[in-house]
Structures are given as structure tokens and as C-alpha cells.
Amino acid sequence: MDLEVSKVAVFAMYILFFALFPLNDACPRANPKSSSLNVLDFGAKADGETESSQAFSKAWDAACKTTNGIPSIMIPRGDFLVNQIILGTILAPASPSAWKVEYSPKWLTFENVNGLNIMGPGGINGQGKGWWDQSCRDHPGLALSLASCMDCSISRIHSTNSPQIHILILDSNRTKIDHVTITAPESSPNTDGIHIQSSHDITITGSTIGSGDDCVSVGDYNSDIHISDINCGPGHGISIGSLGKDGNVADVKNIFVRDVRLNGTTNGARIKTWQGGKGTVRDVIYERLKFTNVKNPIIIDQNYCDQAAPCKEQSTGVQISDVTFRDFYGTSATDMAISLICSRAVACTGIKLESINLTSAKTRRSVFSNCINAHGTIVGHVEPRECLKK
Ligand SMILES: *[C@@H]1O[C@H](CO)[C@@H](O)[C@H](O)[C@H]1NC(C)=O
Ligand SMILES: *[C@@H]1O[C@H](CO)[C@@H](O)[C@H](O)[C@H]1NC(C)=O
Ligand SMILES: *[C@@H]1O[C@H](CO)[C@@H](O)[C@H](O)[C@H]1NC(C)=O
């Protein structure tokens, strides 16, 4: 299995590999004195012109051969021209203490890189079990992050058992993820498949995602996000949110989700916002979704709250408008197949339900819809019967 990183030109590259490389037969002998390996020592030049691929590969090989301590590869700030590097399967440290979280909660990070392509086949294994068993809210752990990357791609890699989010796309534009496979147990907390934040013009396609949290989650400040041809399950569906926490001003628009097959997930198409937030979520289209035994196939929750007791009603909320759910069919694991719960302060408007046929996963049971403060229109046959207000 090879994981291949290639790029045409690097403008600024800063990669932190907190990786514990597999110290097995593939990595024999040798014992470099230091376990921190700087690519400059292997002949890389930060001048933006010198081909440094060989130097990167040598640093990688040296890290692989390290027998004392946890090797890390440092790529200092600067401009490195790197064409292709072929890496093996990458394993993360299995324990959170070996992962220097005080320095960065991220494991493999590519920051400020333009035109980076990360290609499989090959994989990264976050060995997240040690994290799932402890309270991870204090210990964020992300497997692969692209931050401030323009025109980048991640293709055909397999990411498994991340401590938390498997792939994070942050502050990036014009970036594509295709044909990735993501797997983590249904019971692993916060292991979103792909999380997108503050990014624009992002495409995710042809991927199979099963995890303990959202298959894809669209966070705040995103626009023009295209998600298509996804198999999701287990997991929490394709979610927008949660947005507007602690009075934040949300700004999410032009989100297109189509051709998604959900199997055994807790949610299908979901939008969740916190009370007390501000701003908007608008122009969202979910279409051609197929459900197999999904607990909440269609759900908008404007009163999202992660505590056991109900959160206090507040006078502001994130405005949700112009959201279409179209061409949905399949089975609901619960009786409530459509749930559109909007706030009294800021109702949902422009909701469109079109050609929907959801039935119960259990024999001889009916499914229902429940709407509160949700306004919009119905087109074609919608089952269960709609409950939208005009
Ligand atoms: C990224 O896209 C946003 C929205 O279109 C734009 O405002 C921003 O300038 C872009 N950033 C870069 C570096 O291209
Ligand atoms: C759903 O998942 C179950 C359990 O993994 C599997 O047996 C079944 O074939 C899947 N169904 C569909 C329609 O993919
Ligand atoms: C809805 O789906 C059920 C179960 O697959 C099917 O029996 C029924 O004919 C469908 N209704 C419409 C209007 O397509």
C-alpha cells in the first residue's frame, strides 16, 4: 500500500508529522541519534526552486528506521518544491500522551499549501481507541487536516480509526476529496468522516464513510459545497451544523448534497443550530437520498442542545431558509420520519419537500412527520404527509 503525496508547486509548506512510523520489517536497523528529523538536513532547500522530493523521501526513510523514541519529521516554514513522495501506510501513536497535543491536536497537517494532491491507494490509521475511552472533549485529535490549502485534493486514501475527525478541510478553497474510504466503529465518539469549516468551492464525491459521528459535516462559514455519490453508514448522516453556538453568527450557503445512500444511520439529511445564535443557513438542496433503516431521515433542529435537560428558550436563532429535500425514498427506523423543529424566534422559511416516499423499516407500522414553525411548500407526492405551514 502506498500513500502518494504529489504537488506541482509549493508556495509555503509546513507539515507536522507526529507520526509513529510502523517499526516493523519494513523499517530495519539503523539508529539516527536524534528522533527529530529536519528535511533541511537531508538536502531540502526552502528556496521554492530546488527539487526537494528526494530529500523528503530520505527523511521519511530515516524516520522509518528510527529505533529510539518517537521520530518526527520537521518541515520548517519556507517554500519547498516537492513533486512526488511515496509513503507507506501511516500509523498514529496509539496513546494520546505520545501524541503531543499541547503542541497541536492535529496529526498530519498540511497548512498553506497550494496545489497539493494526496493520493492513495494507501492509508492512515489513527489508532484512536485510546482516545475514545477517555473524555475527548479536552483532547481533540484530528487525523488529516488541510488548512489554508487552495486547489488541493485528497484521492483514494483509506482513513481508519481516527481519534476524532478523520479529515478536516479548513480555510480552504477549490479543494476536492474523491474516492476515499473512512471507517471507524459506530460507537467511537466524535469521529466525523469529513468536516468542512470556513471553506469555499469544495467537492466531496465517490466515497464510502462509516463512523461514529457525521459522515460529512458542514460547519460554519462554508459556501458552494458539493457532496455527491456517498455511501454513509454507520454514522450520523450528512449534517449541516451545529451552527450558532454561544451566540455565533452563522453564514452557510449553497450546499448541494445528492446521490447519498444511508444505511443504519441515526440521521439522513440534517441541519442543526443552537438557540441564541445569529446569521443564516440558506440555499441548501438535498436530493436523491436513499434510506435503509435510518432513525431520522429528514431533520431540522433549531433548538439543538447537547445536554440532557432541555436548553432554555432564547429570543434569537440562526435563520434557516430555502432548503429543498427532493427525491427521497426508503425506510425509517423510527415512526418520526420527518422532523422540522424550528424556533419560535426565527421560523424556518422556504422549505420545500418534493417527491418523498418514506416508509417504516418495521412491518405494518406507519411513519409520521412533525413540524414546528416550519414554512414552505410541497411538490408532488410526499409521504409521510407533510406538516408545513404556508
Ligand atoms: C476563498 O473563497 C472565498 C469565497 O469565495 C473568498 O472570499 C476568498 O478570498 C478565497 N480565498 C482565496 C485565498 O482564494
Ligand atoms: C445495510 O447494512 C447492513 C448491515 O451492514 C447490510 O447487511 C445490508 O445489506 C445493507 N443494506 C443496503 C441496502 O445497503
Ligand atoms: C412508496 O414506497 C412503498 C414501499 O417501497 C411502495 O409500496 C409504494 O408504492 C411507494 N409509493 C409511491 C407513491 O411511490
Short mmCIF file of C-alpha atoms and ligand atoms in Angstrom, two decimals:
data_model
loop_
_atom_site.label_atom_id
_atom_site.label_comp_id
_atom_site.label_asym_id
_atom_site.label_seq_id
_atom_site.Cartn_x
_atom_site.Cartn_y
_atom_site.Cartn_z
CA MET A 1 0.00 0.00 0.00
CA ASP A 2 1.39 3.36 -0.95
CA LEU A 3 0.29 6.79 0.04
CA GLU A 4 1.45 9.25 -2.51
CA VAL A 5 1.79 12.95 -1.98
CA SER A 6 2.43 14.99 -5.04
CA LYS A 7 2.30 18.56 -5.98
CA VAL A 8 3.31 20.78 -8.79
CA ALA A 9 4.49 23.81 -6.89
CA VAL A 10 4.69 24.56 -3.22
CA PHE A 11 4.34 28.14 -2.19
CA ALA A 12 4.60 27.66 1.51
CA MET A 13 4.65 24.33 3.15
CA TYR A 14 4.62 23.41 6.77
CA ILE A 15 3.90 19.85 7.62
CA LEU A 16 3.98 18.33 11.06
CA PHE A 17 4.21 14.61 11.16
CA PHE A 18 3.55 13.47 14.67
CA ALA A 19 3.69 10.05 13.23
CA LEU A 20 4.89 6.90 14.81
CA PHE A 21 6.01 5.02 11.80
CA PRO A 22 5.49 1.31 11.74
CA LEU A 23 8.65 -0.06 13.28
CA ASN A 24 8.48 -3.45 11.71
CA ASP A 25 10.15 -5.47 9.00
CA ALA A 26 9.65 -2.68 6.52
CA CYS A 27 11.88 -0.50 8.68
CA PRO A 28 15.05 -2.41 9.52
CA ARG A 29 18.17 -1.42 11.52
CA ALA A 30 19.85 1.99 11.83
CA ASN A 31 19.70 4.40 14.71
CA PRO A 32 19.90 8.12 13.97
CA LYS A 33 20.88 9.98 17.13
CA SER A 34 18.07 12.46 17.06
CA SER A 35 14.50 11.43 16.65
CA SER A 36 13.56 14.81 15.20
CA LEU A 37 14.48 14.88 11.54
CA ASN A 38 14.67 18.14 9.70
CA VAL A 39 14.29 17.92 5.94
CA LEU A 40 16.95 20.62 5.55
CA ASP A 41 19.48 18.08 6.89
CA PHE A 42 18.56 15.77 4.04
CA GLY A 43 19.24 18.32 1.34
CA ALA A 44 15.88 20.03 1.01
CA LYS A 45 16.06 23.72 0.12
CA ALA A 46 13.43 26.25 1.11
CA ASP A 47 14.00 28.38 -1.96
CA GLY A 48 10.92 27.42 -3.93
CA GLU A 49 13.08 26.21 -6.83
CA THR A 50 15.21 23.26 -5.78
CA GLU A 51 13.56 19.87 -6.25
CA SER A 52 13.31 18.54 -2.72
CA SER A 53 11.33 15.33 -3.25
CA GLN A 54 14.39 13.12 -2.75
CA ALA A 55 15.26 14.90 0.47
CA PHE A 56 11.73 14.40 1.79
CA SER A 57 11.85 10.71 0.92
CA LYS A 58 15.20 10.30 2.66
CA ALA A 59 13.88 11.98 5.79
CA TRP A 60 10.91 9.66 5.67
CA ASP A 61 13.13 6.58 5.33
CA ALA A 62 15.30 7.76 8.21
CA ALA A 63 12.25 8.27 10.41
CA CYS A 64 11.14 4.80 9.48
CA LYS A 65 14.47 3.39 10.63
CA THR A 66 14.49 5.20 13.96
CA THR A 67 14.58 2.76 16.84
CA ASN A 68 14.80 5.16 19.80
CA GLY A 69 11.93 7.40 20.73
CA ILE A 70 9.19 8.70 18.52
CA PRO A 71 10.52 10.08 15.27
CA SER A 72 9.12 13.24 13.83
CA ILE A 73 9.84 14.94 10.54
CA MET A 74 10.10 18.70 10.66
CA ILE A 75 9.49 20.74 7.57
CA PRO A 76 10.28 24.28 8.62
CA ARG A 77 8.44 27.25 7.24
CA GLY A 78 9.58 28.05 3.75
CA ASP A 79 8.93 27.21 0.13
CA PHE A 80 9.82 23.67 -0.85
CA LEU A 81 9.38 22.35 -4.35
CA VAL A 82 8.24 18.77 -4.00
CA ASN A 83 6.90 16.74 -6.86
CA GLN A 84 6.12 13.30 -5.58
CA ILE A 85 6.74 11.43 -2.41
CA ILE A 86 5.65 7.86 -1.95
CA LEU A 87 4.96 6.94 1.65
CA GLY A 88 3.76 3.74 3.26
CA THR A 89 0.71 3.23 5.42
CA ILE A 90 0.97 5.66 8.30
CA LEU A 91 0.11 4.73 11.86
CA ALA A 92 -0.57 7.31 14.54
CA PRO A 93 0.73 6.92 18.09
CA ALA A 94 -1.72 4.64 19.84
CA SER A 95 -1.84 6.64 23.05
CA PRO A 96 -2.91 10.26 23.43
CA SER A 97 0.12 11.01 25.64
CA ALA A 98 2.51 10.07 22.85
CA TRP A 99 0.65 12.48 20.60
CA LYS A 100 1.93 15.90 21.62
CA VAL A 101 -1.49 17.51 21.83
CA GLU A 102 -0.23 20.52 23.74
CA TYR A 103 1.59 21.43 20.58
CA SER A 104 -1.13 20.57 18.12
CA PRO A 105 -4.29 18.50 18.27
CA LYS A 106 -3.67 17.57 14.67
CA TRP A 107 -1.66 14.64 13.45
CA LEU A 108 -0.98 15.04 9.73
CA THR A 109 -1.40 18.67 8.81
CA PHE A 110 -0.84 20.43 5.54
CA GLU A 111 -1.05 24.15 6.01
CA ASN A 112 -0.70 26.99 3.50
CA VAL A 113 -0.09 24.70 0.56
CA ASN A 114 -1.46 25.32 -2.90
CA GLY A 115 -1.93 22.54 -5.43
CA LEU A 116 -1.25 19.68 -3.04
CA ASN A 117 -2.55 16.26 -4.12
CA ILE A 118 -2.62 13.41 -1.66
CA MET A 119 -3.31 10.15 -3.44
CA GLY A 120 -3.83 6.54 -2.48
CA PRO A 121 -4.06 3.69 -2.56
CA GLY A 122 -2.75 3.68 0.93
CA GLY A 123 -3.94 4.67 4.29
CA ILE A 124 -3.65 6.36 7.56
CA ASN A 125 -4.58 4.64 10.78
CA GLY A 126 -5.27 6.97 13.67
CA GLN A 127 -5.31 4.12 16.23
CA GLY A 128 -7.95 6.11 18.07
CA LYS A 129 -9.09 3.53 20.56
CA GLY A 130 -7.02 5.06 23.39
CA TRP A 131 -8.83 8.34 22.84
CA TRP A 132 -12.35 7.06 22.55
CA ASP A 133 -12.19 5.58 26.04
CA GLN A 134 -11.38 8.88 27.71
CA SER A 135 -13.18 12.20 27.79
CA CYS A 136 -12.03 13.51 24.46
CA ARG A 137 -13.51 16.98 24.62
CA ASP A 138 -10.28 18.11 26.26
CA HIS A 139 -8.20 16.17 23.80
CA PRO A 140 -9.13 16.96 20.24
CA GLY A 141 -7.38 14.65 17.82
CA LEU A 142 -7.64 15.09 14.08
CA ALA A 143 -6.07 12.64 11.69
CA LEU A 144 -5.57 14.51 8.42
CA SER A 145 -6.05 18.25 8.04
CA LEU A 146 -5.80 20.57 5.10
CA ALA A 147 -5.68 24.14 6.36
CA SER A 148 -5.47 27.15 4.06
CA CYS A 149 -4.97 24.90 1.03
CA MET A 150 -6.07 26.19 -2.34
CA ASP A 151 -6.68 23.83 -5.26
CA CYS A 152 -5.77 20.73 -3.28
CA SER A 153 -7.10 17.18 -3.46
CA ILE A 154 -7.29 14.02 -1.43
CA SER A 155 -7.96 10.96 -3.52
CA ARG A 156 -8.34 7.21 -2.99
CA ILE A 157 -6.94 7.04 0.50
CA HIS A 158 -8.30 4.94 3.35
CA SER A 159 -8.55 6.56 6.76
CA THR A 160 -9.37 4.38 9.70
CA ASN A 161 -9.96 4.80 13.44
CA SER A 162 -9.15 8.46 13.83
CA PRO A 163 -9.20 9.73 17.45
CA GLN A 164 -11.79 12.28 16.29
CA ILE A 165 -12.38 13.91 12.89
CA HIS A 166 -10.83 11.82 10.11
CA ILE A 167 -10.40 14.54 7.51
CA LEU A 168 -10.66 18.27 8.21
CA ILE A 169 -10.89 20.85 5.46
CA LEU A 170 -10.31 24.27 6.99
CA ASP A 171 -9.98 27.74 5.42
CA SER A 172 -9.51 26.12 2.02
CA ASN A 173 -10.91 26.87 -1.43
CA ARG A 174 -11.35 24.82 -4.59
CA THR A 175 -10.45 21.53 -2.99
CA LYS A 176 -11.70 18.07 -3.91
CA ILE A 177 -11.98 14.83 -2.00
CA ASP A 178 -12.81 11.78 -4.05
CA HIS A 179 -12.97 8.03 -3.64
CA VAL A 180 -11.87 7.96 -0.04
CA THR A 181 -12.89 5.24 2.37
CA ILE A 182 -13.35 6.09 6.01
CA THR A 183 -14.03 3.53 8.71
CA ALA A 184 -14.40 3.71 12.47
CA PRO A 185 -16.73 1.85 14.82
CA GLU A 186 -20.27 3.12 15.26
CA SER A 187 -19.54 3.56 18.97
CA SER A 188 -16.44 5.77 18.55
CA PRO A 189 -17.30 9.31 19.73
CA ASN A 190 -16.80 12.42 17.57
CA THR A 191 -15.19 10.55 14.70
CA ASP A 192 -16.70 12.64 11.90
CA GLY A 193 -15.72 11.34 8.48
CA ILE A 194 -15.09 14.68 6.79
CA HIS A 195 -15.59 18.05 8.47
CA ILE A 196 -15.56 21.25 6.42
CA GLN A 197 -15.12 24.66 8.01
CA SER A 198 -14.64 28.18 6.57
CA SER A 199 -14.14 26.77 3.08
CA HIS A 200 -15.50 27.52 -0.37
CA ASP A 201 -15.98 25.54 -3.54
CA ILE A 202 -15.33 22.12 -2.06
CA THR A 203 -16.31 18.83 -3.74
CA ILE A 204 -16.64 15.50 -1.98
CA THR A 205 -17.58 12.59 -4.19
CA GLY A 206 -17.48 8.83 -4.72
CA SER A 207 -16.72 7.99 -1.11
CA THR A 208 -17.72 5.39 1.46
CA ILE A 209 -17.89 6.57 5.03
CA GLY A 210 -18.81 4.64 8.18
CA SER A 211 -18.03 6.16 11.56
CA GLY A 212 -19.31 7.11 14.99
CA ASP A 213 -20.38 10.65 14.06
CA ASP A 214 -21.40 12.58 10.93
CA CYS A 215 -20.30 11.00 7.66
CA VAL A 216 -19.86 14.53 6.36
CA SER A 217 -20.39 17.60 8.48
CA VAL A 218 -20.59 21.08 7.09
CA GLY A 219 -19.59 23.57 9.76
CA ASP A 220 -19.67 27.32 9.75
CA TYR A 221 -18.67 29.88 7.10
CA ASN A 222 -18.91 27.47 4.19
CA SER A 223 -20.28 28.11 0.73
CA ASP A 224 -20.52 26.19 -2.55
CA ILE A 225 -20.07 22.75 -1.09
CA HIS A 226 -20.89 19.82 -3.39
CA ILE A 227 -21.32 16.42 -1.80
CA SER A 228 -22.34 13.53 -4.06
CA ASP A 229 -22.25 9.78 -4.53
CA ILE A 230 -21.64 8.88 -0.91
CA ASN A 231 -22.35 5.66 0.98
CA CYS A 232 -22.93 6.57 4.61
CA GLY A 233 -23.33 4.14 7.49
CA PRO A 234 -22.94 3.63 10.29
CA GLY A 235 -22.86 7.29 11.26
CA HIS A 236 -24.91 10.39 11.89
CA GLY A 237 -25.69 11.28 8.28
CA ILE A 238 -24.84 14.32 6.18
CA SER A 239 -25.15 17.22 8.58
CA ILE A 240 -25.03 20.96 8.40
CA GLY A 241 -24.09 22.25 11.83
CA SER A 242 -24.16 22.54 14.60
CA LEU A 243 -24.15 26.27 13.99
CA GLY A 244 -24.59 29.34 16.15
CA LYS A 245 -23.18 28.01 19.38
CA ASP A 246 -22.61 30.63 22.09
CA GLY A 247 -24.30 33.34 20.03
CA ASN A 248 -22.04 32.85 16.98
CA VAL A 249 -23.09 34.38 13.69
CA ALA A 250 -23.55 31.58 11.15
CA ASP A 251 -23.00 32.04 7.43
CA VAL A 252 -23.59 28.90 5.38
CA LYS A 253 -24.92 28.90 1.83
CA ASN A 254 -25.11 26.97 -1.44
CA ILE A 255 -24.81 23.46 -0.09
CA PHE A 256 -25.67 20.67 -2.55
CA VAL A 257 -25.99 17.09 -1.40
CA ARG A 258 -27.06 14.43 -3.89
CA ASP A 259 -26.99 10.70 -4.51
CA VAL A 260 -26.35 9.58 -0.97
CA ARG A 261 -27.18 6.09 0.26
CA LEU A 262 -27.66 5.95 4.01
CA ASN A 263 -27.79 2.62 5.81
CA GLY A 264 -28.42 2.24 9.53
CA THR A 265 -27.53 5.82 10.35
CA THR A 266 -29.02 7.97 13.10
CA ASN A 267 -29.79 10.83 10.69
CA GLY A 268 -30.09 11.35 6.96
CA ALA A 269 -30.35 14.98 5.89
CA ARG A 270 -29.83 17.08 8.98
CA ILE A 271 -29.49 20.78 9.83
CA LYS A 272 -28.85 21.65 13.45
CA THR A 273 -28.44 25.07 15.02
CA TRP A 274 -28.15 26.29 18.58
CA GLN A 275 -30.59 28.69 20.15
CA GLY A 276 -29.13 32.12 20.72
CA GLY A 277 -27.12 32.02 17.51
CA LYS A 278 -27.41 34.54 14.70
CA GLY A 279 -26.83 34.63 10.96
CA THR A 280 -28.15 32.36 8.23
CA VAL A 281 -28.15 28.97 6.56
CA ARG A 282 -29.65 29.26 3.10
CA ASP A 283 -29.88 27.69 -0.33
CA VAL A 284 -29.44 24.08 0.57
CA ILE A 285 -30.51 21.20 -1.67
CA TYR A 286 -30.57 17.59 -0.59
CA GLU A 287 -31.64 15.34 -3.46
CA ARG A 288 -31.80 11.67 -4.42
CA LEU A 289 -31.20 10.23 -0.99
CA LYS A 290 -31.90 6.54 -0.34
CA PHE A 291 -32.55 5.43 3.21
CA THR A 292 -32.25 2.00 4.75
CA ASN A 293 -33.33 1.86 8.38
CA VAL A 294 -32.43 5.47 9.22
CA LYS A 295 -33.64 6.87 12.56
CA ASN A 296 -34.25 10.48 11.47
CA PRO A 297 -34.29 10.60 7.67
CA ILE A 298 -35.12 14.32 7.48
CA ILE A 299 -34.39 16.51 10.45
CA ILE A 300 -34.05 20.20 11.12
CA ASP A 301 -33.38 21.01 14.74
CA GLN A 302 -33.14 24.69 15.50
CA ASN A 303 -33.08 24.04 19.20
CA TYR A 304 -30.01 21.85 19.17
CA CYS A 305 -28.70 21.24 22.61
CA ASP A 306 -26.14 18.71 23.77
CA GLN A 307 -27.16 18.49 27.38
CA ALA A 308 -29.65 16.09 28.89
CA ALA A 309 -32.00 18.79 30.26
CA PRO A 310 -33.79 20.97 27.67
CA CYS A 311 -31.94 24.21 26.88
CA LYS A 312 -33.69 27.42 27.85
CA GLU A 313 -35.70 29.06 25.04
CA GLN A 314 -33.92 32.08 23.61
CA SER A 315 -35.04 35.06 21.55
CA THR A 316 -32.53 34.70 18.69
CA GLY A 317 -31.60 31.87 16.39
CA VAL A 318 -29.86 31.06 13.14
CA GLN A 319 -32.25 31.76 10.25
CA ILE A 320 -32.79 28.70 8.04
CA SER A 321 -34.26 29.39 4.60
CA ASP A 322 -34.63 27.89 1.14
CA VAL A 323 -33.91 24.27 1.91
CA THR A 324 -35.10 21.59 -0.52
CA PHE A 325 -35.49 17.89 0.22
CA ARG A 326 -36.19 16.14 -3.10
CA ASP A 327 -36.48 12.58 -4.40
CA PHE A 328 -36.08 10.71 -1.16
CA TYR A 329 -37.14 7.13 -0.64
CA GLY A 330 -36.55 4.23 1.71
CA THR A 331 -37.18 3.25 5.28
CA SER A 332 -37.22 4.98 8.63
CA ALA A 333 -36.17 3.11 11.77
CA THR A 334 -38.42 5.30 13.93
CA ASP A 335 -42.01 6.45 13.47
CA MET A 336 -40.96 10.09 13.05
CA ALA A 337 -39.59 10.18 9.52
CA ILE A 338 -39.73 13.94 9.01
CA SER A 339 -38.97 16.30 11.85
CA LEU A 340 -38.73 20.02 11.20
CA ILE A 341 -38.38 21.74 14.55
CA CYS A 342 -37.77 25.43 14.11
CA SER A 343 -37.55 28.14 16.71
CA ARG A 344 -40.34 30.47 17.65
CA ALA A 345 -37.95 33.42 17.43
CA VAL A 346 -36.77 32.72 13.87
CA ALA A 347 -39.02 30.40 11.90
CA CYS A 348 -37.75 28.28 9.01
CA THR A 349 -38.91 29.59 5.63
CA GLY A 350 -38.80 28.38 2.06
CA ILE A 351 -38.63 24.71 2.99
CA LYS A 352 -39.53 22.53 0.02
CA LEU A 353 -40.48 18.88 0.28
CA GLU A 354 -40.68 17.24 -3.13
CA SER A 355 -41.30 13.62 -4.18
CA ILE A 356 -40.67 11.87 -0.90
CA ASN A 357 -41.67 8.31 -0.05
CA LEU A 358 -40.54 7.17 3.36
CA THR A 359 -41.99 4.07 4.95
CA SER A 360 -41.36 2.26 8.20
CA ALA A 361 -38.49 -0.21 8.44
CA LYS A 362 -40.84 -2.27 10.63
CA THR A 363 -43.71 -4.15 9.07
CA ARG A 364 -47.22 -2.76 9.46
CA ARG A 365 -46.19 0.50 11.06
CA SER A 366 -46.86 3.98 9.80
CA VAL A 367 -44.47 6.89 9.81
CA PHE A 368 -45.27 10.50 10.67
CA SER A 369 -43.98 14.00 10.27
CA ASN A 370 -43.72 16.71 12.87
CA CYS A 371 -43.26 20.40 12.09
CA ILE A 372 -42.97 23.36 14.42
CA ASN A 373 -42.61 26.87 12.97
CA ALA A 374 -41.64 25.41 9.58
CA HIS A 375 -42.96 27.17 6.47
CA GLY A 376 -42.75 26.16 2.84
CA THR A 377 -44.23 24.16 0.01
CA ILE A 378 -44.94 20.61 -1.06
CA VAL A 379 -44.36 19.38 -4.59
CA GLY A 380 -45.62 16.03 -5.87
CA HIS A 381 -46.29 13.08 -3.63
CA VAL A 382 -44.90 13.40 -0.12
CA GLU A 383 -45.23 10.54 2.34
CA PRO A 384 -45.49 10.80 5.32
CA ARG A 385 -47.99 13.62 4.90
CA GLU A 386 -46.47 16.98 5.24
CA CYS A 387 -46.97 19.32 8.09
CA LEU A 388 -45.50 22.52 6.69
CA LYS A 389 -47.29 25.83 7.08
CA LYS A 390 -47.68 28.06 4.04
C1 LIG B 1 -11.76 31.74 -0.88
O1 LIG B 1 -13.11 31.91 -1.28
C2 LIG B 1 -13.77 32.99 -0.62
C3 LIG B 1 -15.24 32.97 -1.04
O2 LIG B 1 -15.36 32.95 -2.42
C4 LIG B 1 -13.07 34.30 -0.98
O3 LIG B 1 -13.69 35.35 -0.28
C5 LIG B 1 -11.61 34.21 -0.58
O4 LIG B 1 -10.95 35.37 -0.98
C6 LIG B 1 -10.96 32.99 -1.23
N1 LIG B 1 -9.60 32.88 -0.75
C7 LIG B 1 -8.59 32.58 -1.57
C8 LIG B 1 -7.24 32.61 -0.94
O5 LIG B 1 -8.74 32.28 -2.76
C1 LIG B 2 -27.21 -2.23 5.20
O1 LIG B 2 -26.23 -2.68 6.16
C2 LIG B 2 -26.47 -4.00 6.57
C3 LIG B 2 -25.55 -4.29 7.74
O2 LIG B 2 -24.24 -3.93 7.43
C4 LIG B 2 -26.28 -4.93 5.39
O3 LIG B 2 -26.50 -6.26 5.77
C5 LIG B 2 -27.27 -4.54 4.29
O4 LIG B 2 -27.03 -5.31 3.14
C6 LIG B 2 -27.14 -3.06 3.93
N1 LIG B 2 -28.23 -2.68 3.05
C7 LIG B 2 -28.08 -1.89 1.99
C8 LIG B 2 -29.30 -1.57 1.20
O5 LIG B 2 -27.00 -1.43 1.67
C1 LIG B 3 -43.68 4.13 -1.57
O1 LIG B 3 -42.83 3.05 -1.17
C2 LIG B 3 -43.55 1.87 -0.85
C3 LIG B 3 -42.56 0.89 -0.28
O2 LIG B 3 -41.46 0.74 -1.14
C4 LIG B 3 -44.27 1.36 -2.09
O3 LIG B 3 -45.01 0.21 -1.76
C5 LIG B 3 -45.21 2.46 -2.59
O4 LIG B 3 -45.80 2.06 -3.80
C6 LIG B 3 -44.45 3.76 -2.82
N1 LIG B 3 -45.39 4.84 -3.13
C7 LIG B 3 -45.23 5.65 -4.16
C8 LIG B 3 -46.27 6.70 -4.36
O5 LIG B 3 -44.30 5.58 -4.95
#
